[in-house]
Amino acid sequence: MAILEVLRFPDARLRNKAMPVEKIGSEIRRIAENMLDTMYAENGIGLAATQVNIQKRVVVIDLSEKKHDPLVLINPEITKLEGCETMREGCLSVPDYYAVVERAEAIEFNYKTLENKLVTTTTDGLLAVCVQHEIDHLNGKLFIDYLSPLKRQRLQKKFDKREKQQPSVL
Ligand code: K1U
Ligand code: ZN
């Protein structure tokens, strides 16, 4: 078990674009396990490898109340987007900040499992929002990128102030 460091906005490494996983073997299984441990430790419902500075297209999600239903998505891809809905989102890389974001209401997506099985499925609601949020991370995009310029500016000021008060060791 390992808890990994979660990168926090405005860390530039959150803007990296993750590379497709070529081989699903012991390294990817270890990464997925550590990502799940980290997500549970941080009380998140999802985590993308980019957030723990691993440039591979791996996502973990668990929407169950008792945290016993993990989903590991390898090389996830959205193939269809339908409708539009708004939901209040948070992000482990943008602590203590929540905002309403507009995204597709329903999606069709595919991914590989740790057993190297290709799954194609459709979903909506919180899972659809979470999958879109996590795939954005793999592409170097954050939910705050959807905010208006004024809201982004306010948020940037808040995090600049925080950085001055508690500088991150880099
Ligand atoms: O990617 C992440 O940073 C994880 C993020 C996922 C997410 C939450 C809400 C909407 C879309 C994507 C979180 O888990 S933030 C944690 C959190 O605040 C939360 C926990 C349970 C339900 C809703 C939010
Ligand atoms: Zn996030």
PDB file of C-alpha atoms and ligand atoms in Angstrom:
ATOM      1  CA  MET A   1       0.000   0.000   0.000  1.00  0.00           C
ATOM      2  CA  ALA A   2       1.294   3.453  -0.911  1.00  0.00           C
ATOM      3  CA  ILE A   3      -0.257   6.858  -0.664  1.00  0.00           C
ATOM      4  CA  LEU A   4       1.019   9.023  -3.499  1.00  0.00           C
ATOM      5  CA  GLU A   5       1.421  12.804  -3.462  1.00  0.00           C
ATOM      6  CA  VAL A   6      -1.469  14.535  -5.246  1.00  0.00           C
ATOM      7  CA  LEU A   7      -0.314  17.512  -7.338  1.00  0.00           C
ATOM      8  CA  ARG A   8      -2.136  20.732  -6.466  1.00  0.00           C
ATOM      9  CA  PHE A   9      -3.133  23.593  -8.767  1.00  0.00           C
ATOM     10  CA  PRO A  10      -1.261  25.613 -10.106  1.00  0.00           C
ATOM     11  CA  ASP A  11       1.399  22.884 -10.471  1.00  0.00           C
ATOM     12  CA  ALA A  12       2.406  22.906 -14.178  1.00  0.00           C
ATOM     13  CA  ARG A  13       2.674  19.082 -14.215  1.00  0.00           C
ATOM     14  CA  LEU A  14      -1.151  18.938 -14.081  1.00  0.00           C
ATOM     15  CA  ARG A  15      -1.025  20.214 -17.692  1.00  0.00           C
ATOM     16  CA  ASN A  16       0.918  17.171 -18.984  1.00  0.00           C
ATOM     17  CA  LYS A  17      -0.862  14.913 -21.472  1.00  0.00           C
ATOM     18  CA  ALA A  18      -0.727  11.255 -20.416  1.00  0.00           C
ATOM     19  CA  MET A  19       0.525   8.518 -22.776  1.00  0.00           C
ATOM     20  CA  PRO A  20      -1.499   5.413 -23.692  1.00  0.00           C
ATOM     21  CA  VAL A  21      -0.688   2.257 -21.710  1.00  0.00           C
ATOM     22  CA  GLU A  22       1.022  -0.253 -24.026  1.00  0.00           C
ATOM     23  CA  LYS A  23       1.145  -3.314 -21.784  1.00  0.00           C
ATOM     24  CA  ILE A  24      -1.129  -4.163 -18.858  1.00  0.00           C
ATOM     25  CA  GLY A  25       1.220  -5.958 -16.477  1.00  0.00           C
ATOM     26  CA  SER A  26       2.534  -5.800 -12.918  1.00  0.00           C
ATOM     27  CA  GLU A  27       3.645  -2.145 -13.184  1.00  0.00           C
ATOM     28  CA  ILE A  28       0.157  -0.966 -14.192  1.00  0.00           C
ATOM     29  CA  ARG A  29      -1.461  -3.166 -11.509  1.00  0.00           C
ATOM     30  CA  ARG A  30       0.821  -1.598  -8.864  1.00  0.00           C
ATOM     31  CA  ILE A  31       0.039   1.932 -10.165  1.00  0.00           C
ATOM     32  CA  ALA A  32      -3.726   1.229 -10.062  1.00  0.00           C
ATOM     33  CA  GLU A  33      -3.483  -0.175  -6.496  1.00  0.00           C
ATOM     34  CA  ASN A  34      -1.515   2.850  -5.269  1.00  0.00           C
ATOM     35  CA  MET A  35      -3.939   5.203  -7.019  1.00  0.00           C
ATOM     36  CA  LEU A  36      -6.898   3.504  -5.307  1.00  0.00           C
ATOM     37  CA  ASP A  37      -5.160   3.761  -1.904  1.00  0.00           C
ATOM     38  CA  THR A  38      -4.503   7.463  -2.587  1.00  0.00           C
ATOM     39  CA  MET A  39      -8.072   8.171  -3.760  1.00  0.00           C
ATOM     40  CA  TYR A  40      -9.553   6.494  -0.646  1.00  0.00           C
ATOM     41  CA  ALA A  41      -7.084   8.282   1.666  1.00  0.00           C
ATOM     42  CA  GLU A  42      -8.081  11.635   0.122  1.00  0.00           C
ATOM     43  CA  ASN A  43     -11.825  10.861   0.234  1.00  0.00           C
ATOM     44  CA  GLY A  44     -12.169  11.253  -3.512  1.00  0.00           C
ATOM     45  CA  ILE A  45     -14.508   9.469  -5.886  1.00  0.00           C
ATOM     46  CA  GLY A  46     -11.977   9.483  -8.725  1.00  0.00           C
ATOM     47  CA  LEU A  47      -8.314  10.002  -9.512  1.00  0.00           C
ATOM     48  CA  ALA A  48      -6.353  10.252 -12.768  1.00  0.00           C
ATOM     49  CA  ALA A  49      -2.688   9.201 -13.025  1.00  0.00           C
ATOM     50  CA  THR A  50      -1.713  12.753 -14.098  1.00  0.00           C
ATOM     51  CA  GLN A  51      -2.737  13.974 -10.628  1.00  0.00           C
ATOM     52  CA  VAL A  52      -0.046  11.792  -9.039  1.00  0.00           C
ATOM     53  CA  ASN A  53       2.537  12.738 -11.677  1.00  0.00           C
ATOM     54  CA  ILE A  54       2.307   9.476 -13.612  1.00  0.00           C
ATOM     55  CA  GLN A  55       2.027  10.174 -17.343  1.00  0.00           C
ATOM     56  CA  LYS A  56      -0.039   7.104 -18.244  1.00  0.00           C
ATOM     57  CA  ARG A  57      -3.712   6.872 -19.233  1.00  0.00           C
ATOM     58  CA  VAL A  58      -5.003   5.247 -16.046  1.00  0.00           C
ATOM     59  CA  VAL A  59      -8.066   6.350 -14.046  1.00  0.00           C
ATOM     60  CA  VAL A  60      -9.608   4.942 -10.863  1.00  0.00           C
ATOM     61  CA  ILE A  61     -13.178   5.642  -9.730  1.00  0.00           C
ATOM     62  CA  ASP A  62     -15.315   4.394  -6.831  1.00  0.00           C
ATOM     63  CA  LEU A  63     -18.785   5.865  -6.392  1.00  0.00           C
ATOM     64  CA  SER A  64     -19.933   3.300  -3.805  1.00  0.00           C
ATOM     65  CA  GLU A  65     -20.737   4.541  -0.304  1.00  0.00           C
ATOM     66  CA  LYS A  66     -18.647   1.897   1.421  1.00  0.00           C
ATOM     67  CA  LYS A  67     -15.703   2.270  -0.988  1.00  0.00           C
ATOM     68  CA  HIS A  68     -15.795  -1.336  -2.098  1.00  0.00           C
ATOM     69  CA  ASP A  69     -16.588  -1.050  -5.794  1.00  0.00           C
ATOM     70  CA  PRO A  70     -13.435   0.196  -7.531  1.00  0.00           C
ATOM     71  CA  LEU A  71     -13.364   0.760 -11.256  1.00  0.00           C
ATOM     72  CA  VAL A  72      -9.983   0.865 -13.019  1.00  0.00           C
ATOM     73  CA  LEU A  73     -10.074   2.398 -16.500  1.00  0.00           C
ATOM     74  CA  ILE A  74      -7.057   1.910 -18.730  1.00  0.00           C
ATOM     75  CA  ASN A  75      -6.851   4.013 -21.904  1.00  0.00           C
ATOM     76  CA  PRO A  76     -10.442   5.286 -21.455  1.00  0.00           C
ATOM     77  CA  GLU A  77     -11.997   6.990 -24.473  1.00  0.00           C
ATOM     78  CA  ILE A  78     -15.348   8.716 -24.863  1.00  0.00           C
ATOM     79  CA  THR A  79     -17.010   7.697 -28.130  1.00  0.00           C
ATOM     80  CA  LYS A  80     -20.392   9.490 -27.838  1.00  0.00           C
ATOM     81  CA  LEU A  81     -21.672  12.505 -25.900  1.00  0.00           C
ATOM     82  CA  GLU A  82     -25.376  13.218 -25.453  1.00  0.00           C
ATOM     83  CA  GLY A  83     -27.354  16.042 -23.869  1.00  0.00           C
ATOM     84  CA  CYS A  84     -26.058  18.493 -21.352  1.00  0.00           C
ATOM     85  CA  GLU A  85     -26.292  18.869 -17.586  1.00  0.00           C
ATOM     86  CA  THR A  86     -24.726  20.928 -14.828  1.00  0.00           C
ATOM     87  CA  MET A  87     -23.206  19.514 -11.665  1.00  0.00           C
ATOM     88  CA  ARG A  88     -21.176  20.919  -8.779  1.00  0.00           C
ATOM     89  CA  GLU A  89     -17.680  19.517  -9.070  1.00  0.00           C
ATOM     90  CA  GLY A  90     -14.686  19.332  -6.789  1.00  0.00           C
ATOM     91  CA  CYS A  91     -11.135  18.208  -7.506  1.00  0.00           C
ATOM     92  CA  LEU A  92      -8.432  16.724  -5.291  1.00  0.00           C
ATOM     93  CA  SER A  93      -5.927  18.914  -7.168  1.00  0.00           C
ATOM     94  CA  VAL A  94      -7.901  22.108  -6.434  1.00  0.00           C
ATOM     95  CA  PRO A  95      -8.585  21.770  -2.688  1.00  0.00           C
ATOM     96  CA  ASP A  96     -11.472  23.589  -1.008  1.00  0.00           C
ATOM     97  CA  TYR A  97     -12.970  24.834  -4.246  1.00  0.00           C
ATOM     98  CA  TYR A  98     -16.230  23.745  -5.874  1.00  0.00           C
ATOM     99  CA  ALA A  99     -17.919  25.036  -9.010  1.00  0.00           C
ATOM    100  CA  VAL A 100     -20.853  24.177 -11.238  1.00  0.00           C
ATOM    101  CA  VAL A 101     -19.678  22.804 -14.583  1.00  0.00           C
ATOM    102  CA  GLU A 102     -21.707  22.003 -17.700  1.00  0.00           C
ATOM    103  CA  ARG A 103     -20.920  18.661 -19.332  1.00  0.00           C
ATOM    104  CA  ALA A 104     -22.579  15.980 -21.455  1.00  0.00           C
ATOM    105  CA  GLU A 105     -25.413  14.252 -19.605  1.00  0.00           C
ATOM    106  CA  ALA A 106     -24.824  10.770 -21.022  1.00  0.00           C
ATOM    107  CA  ILE A 107     -21.728   9.219 -22.567  1.00  0.00           C
ATOM    108  CA  GLU A 108     -20.609   6.092 -24.346  1.00  0.00           C
ATOM    109  CA  PHE A 109     -17.027   5.177 -23.483  1.00  0.00           C
ATOM    110  CA  ASN A 110     -14.575   2.330 -23.701  1.00  0.00           C
ATOM    111  CA  TYR A 111     -11.579   1.251 -21.668  1.00  0.00           C
ATOM    112  CA  LYS A 112      -9.413  -1.738 -20.900  1.00  0.00           C
ATOM    113  CA  THR A 113      -9.633  -3.531 -17.548  1.00  0.00           C
ATOM    114  CA  LEU A 114      -6.652  -4.813 -15.533  1.00  0.00           C
ATOM    115  CA  GLU A 115      -7.497  -8.213 -17.065  1.00  0.00           C
ATOM    116  CA  ASN A 116      -6.888  -6.677 -20.517  1.00  0.00           C
ATOM    117  CA  LYS A 117     -10.566  -6.932 -21.457  1.00  0.00           C
ATOM    118  CA  LEU A 118     -11.985  -4.202 -23.700  1.00  0.00           C
ATOM    119  CA  VAL A 119     -15.248  -2.832 -22.271  1.00  0.00           C
ATOM    120  CA  THR A 120     -17.661  -0.529 -24.115  1.00  0.00           C
ATOM    121  CA  THR A 121     -20.475   0.921 -22.027  1.00  0.00           C
ATOM    122  CA  THR A 122     -22.853   3.856 -21.588  1.00  0.00           C
ATOM    123  CA  THR A 123     -23.582   5.816 -18.454  1.00  0.00           C
ATOM    124  CA  ASP A 124     -25.088   9.030 -17.115  1.00  0.00           C
ATOM    125  CA  GLY A 125     -25.356  10.972 -13.851  1.00  0.00           C
ATOM    126  CA  LEU A 126     -22.382  11.253 -11.492  1.00  0.00           C
ATOM    127  CA  LEU A 127     -20.395   8.453 -13.192  1.00  0.00           C
ATOM    128  CA  ALA A 128     -20.657  10.217 -16.576  1.00  0.00           C
ATOM    129  CA  VAL A 129     -19.482  13.481 -15.001  1.00  0.00           C
ATOM    130  CA  CYS A 130     -16.650  11.743 -13.156  1.00  0.00           C
ATOM    131  CA  VAL A 131     -15.411   9.910 -16.285  1.00  0.00           C
ATOM    132  CA  GLN A 132     -15.403  13.215 -18.241  1.00  0.00           C
ATOM    133  CA  HIS A 133     -13.581  14.994 -15.367  1.00  0.00           C
ATOM    134  CA  GLU A 134     -10.910  12.250 -15.124  1.00  0.00           C
ATOM    135  CA  ILE A 135     -10.315  11.977 -18.891  1.00  0.00           C
ATOM    136  CA  ASP A 136      -9.872  15.764 -18.919  1.00  0.00           C
ATOM    137  CA  HIS A 137      -7.069  15.281 -16.326  1.00  0.00           C
ATOM    138  CA  LEU A 138      -5.343  12.786 -18.654  1.00  0.00           C
ATOM    139  CA  ASN A 139      -5.432  15.516 -21.317  1.00  0.00           C
ATOM    140  CA  GLY A 140      -4.027  18.177 -18.967  1.00  0.00           C
ATOM    141  CA  LYS A 141      -7.378  19.910 -18.498  1.00  0.00           C
ATOM    142  CA  LEU A 142      -8.900  20.971 -15.145  1.00  0.00           C
ATOM    143  CA  PHE A 143     -12.552  21.629 -14.294  1.00  0.00           C
ATOM    144  CA  ILE A 144     -11.667  25.245 -13.503  1.00  0.00           C
ATOM    145  CA  ASP A 145     -10.794  25.713 -17.211  1.00  0.00           C
ATOM    146  CA  TYR A 146     -14.574  25.777 -17.840  1.00  0.00           C
ATOM    147  CA  LEU A 147     -15.104  28.780 -15.547  1.00  0.00           C
ATOM    148  CA  SER A 148     -15.641  32.341 -16.742  1.00  0.00           C
ATOM    149  CA  PRO A 149     -12.480  34.502 -16.977  1.00  0.00           C
ATOM    150  CA  LEU A 150     -13.622  36.487 -13.905  1.00  0.00           C
ATOM    151  CA  LYS A 151     -14.080  33.361 -11.765  1.00  0.00           C
ATOM    152  CA  ARG A 152     -10.709  31.984 -12.981  1.00  0.00           C
ATOM    153  CA  GLN A 153      -9.028  35.258 -12.042  1.00  0.00           C
ATOM    154  CA  ARG A 154     -10.530  35.165  -8.528  1.00  0.00           C
ATOM    155  CA  LEU A 155      -9.478  31.556  -8.086  1.00  0.00           C
ATOM    156  CA  GLN A 156      -5.928  32.287  -9.295  1.00  0.00           C
ATOM    157  CA  LYS A 157      -5.673  35.117  -6.721  1.00  0.00           C
ATOM    158  CA  LYS A 158      -6.909  32.814  -3.946  1.00  0.00           C
ATOM    159  CA  PHE A 159      -4.284  30.179  -4.806  1.00  0.00           C
ATOM    160  CA  ASP A 160      -1.497  32.773  -5.270  1.00  0.00           C
ATOM    161  CA  LYS A 161      -2.301  34.081  -1.778  1.00  0.00           C
ATOM    162  CA  ARG A 162      -2.299  30.543  -0.379  1.00  0.00           C
ATOM    163  CA  GLU A 163       1.071  29.815  -2.067  1.00  0.00           C
ATOM    164  CA  LYS A 164       2.558  32.944  -0.425  1.00  0.00           C
ATOM    165  CA  GLN A 165       1.283  31.882   3.007  1.00  0.00           C
ATOM    166  CA  GLN A 166       2.214  28.187   2.718  1.00  0.00           C
ATOM    167  CA  PRO A 167       4.766  27.759  -0.099  1.00  0.00           C
ATOM    168  CA  SER A 168       4.865  24.242  -1.551  1.00  0.00           C
ATOM    169  CA  VAL A 169       8.333  22.674  -1.449  1.00  0.00           C
ATOM    170  CA  LEU A 170       9.432  22.265  -5.069  1.00  0.00           C
TER     171      LEU A 170
HETATM  172  O1  K1U B   1     -10.363  13.972 -10.057  1.00  0.00           O
HETATM  173  C1  K1U B   1     -10.485  14.336  -8.901  1.00  0.00           C
HETATM  174  O2  K1U B   1      -9.865  15.292  -8.482  1.00  0.00           O
HETATM  175  C2  K1U B   1     -11.435  13.594  -8.001  1.00  0.00           C
HETATM  176  C3  K1U B   1     -12.769  14.307  -7.872  1.00  0.00           C
HETATM  177  C4  K1U B   1     -13.761  13.665  -8.823  1.00  0.00           C
HETATM  178  C5  K1U B   1     -15.029  14.413  -9.067  1.00  0.00           C
HETATM  179  C6  K1U B   1     -15.847  14.853  -8.045  1.00  0.00           C
HETATM  180  C7  K1U B   1     -17.039  15.506  -8.317  1.00  0.00           C
HETATM  181  C8  K1U B   1     -17.414  15.716  -9.617  1.00  0.00           C
HETATM  182  C9  K1U B   1     -16.595  15.293 -10.624  1.00  0.00           C
HETATM  183  C10 K1U B   1     -15.398  14.640 -10.357  1.00  0.00           C
HETATM  184  C11 K1U B   1     -13.218  14.146  -6.429  1.00  0.00           C
HETATM  185  O3  K1U B   1     -13.378  13.097  -5.950  1.00  0.00           O
HETATM  186  S1  K1U B   1     -13.417  15.584  -5.555  1.00  0.00           S
HETATM  187  C12 K1U B   1     -13.952  14.985  -3.995  1.00  0.00           C
HETATM  188  C13 K1U B   1     -15.259  15.448  -3.693  1.00  0.00           C
HETATM  189  O4  K1U B   1     -15.333  16.551  -3.316  1.00  0.00           O
HETATM  190  C14 K1U B   1     -16.484  14.672  -3.895  1.00  0.00           C
HETATM  191  C15 K1U B   1     -16.658  13.495  -3.238  1.00  0.00           C
HETATM  192  C16 K1U B   1     -17.868  12.808  -3.389  1.00  0.00           C
HETATM  193  C17 K1U B   1     -18.864  13.303  -4.206  1.00  0.00           C
HETATM  194  C18 K1U B   1     -18.667  14.501  -4.869  1.00  0.00           C
HETATM  195  C19 K1U B   1     -17.485  15.189  -4.682  1.00  0.00           C
HETATM  196 ZN    ZN B   2      -9.918  16.473 -10.513  1.00  0.00          ZN
END
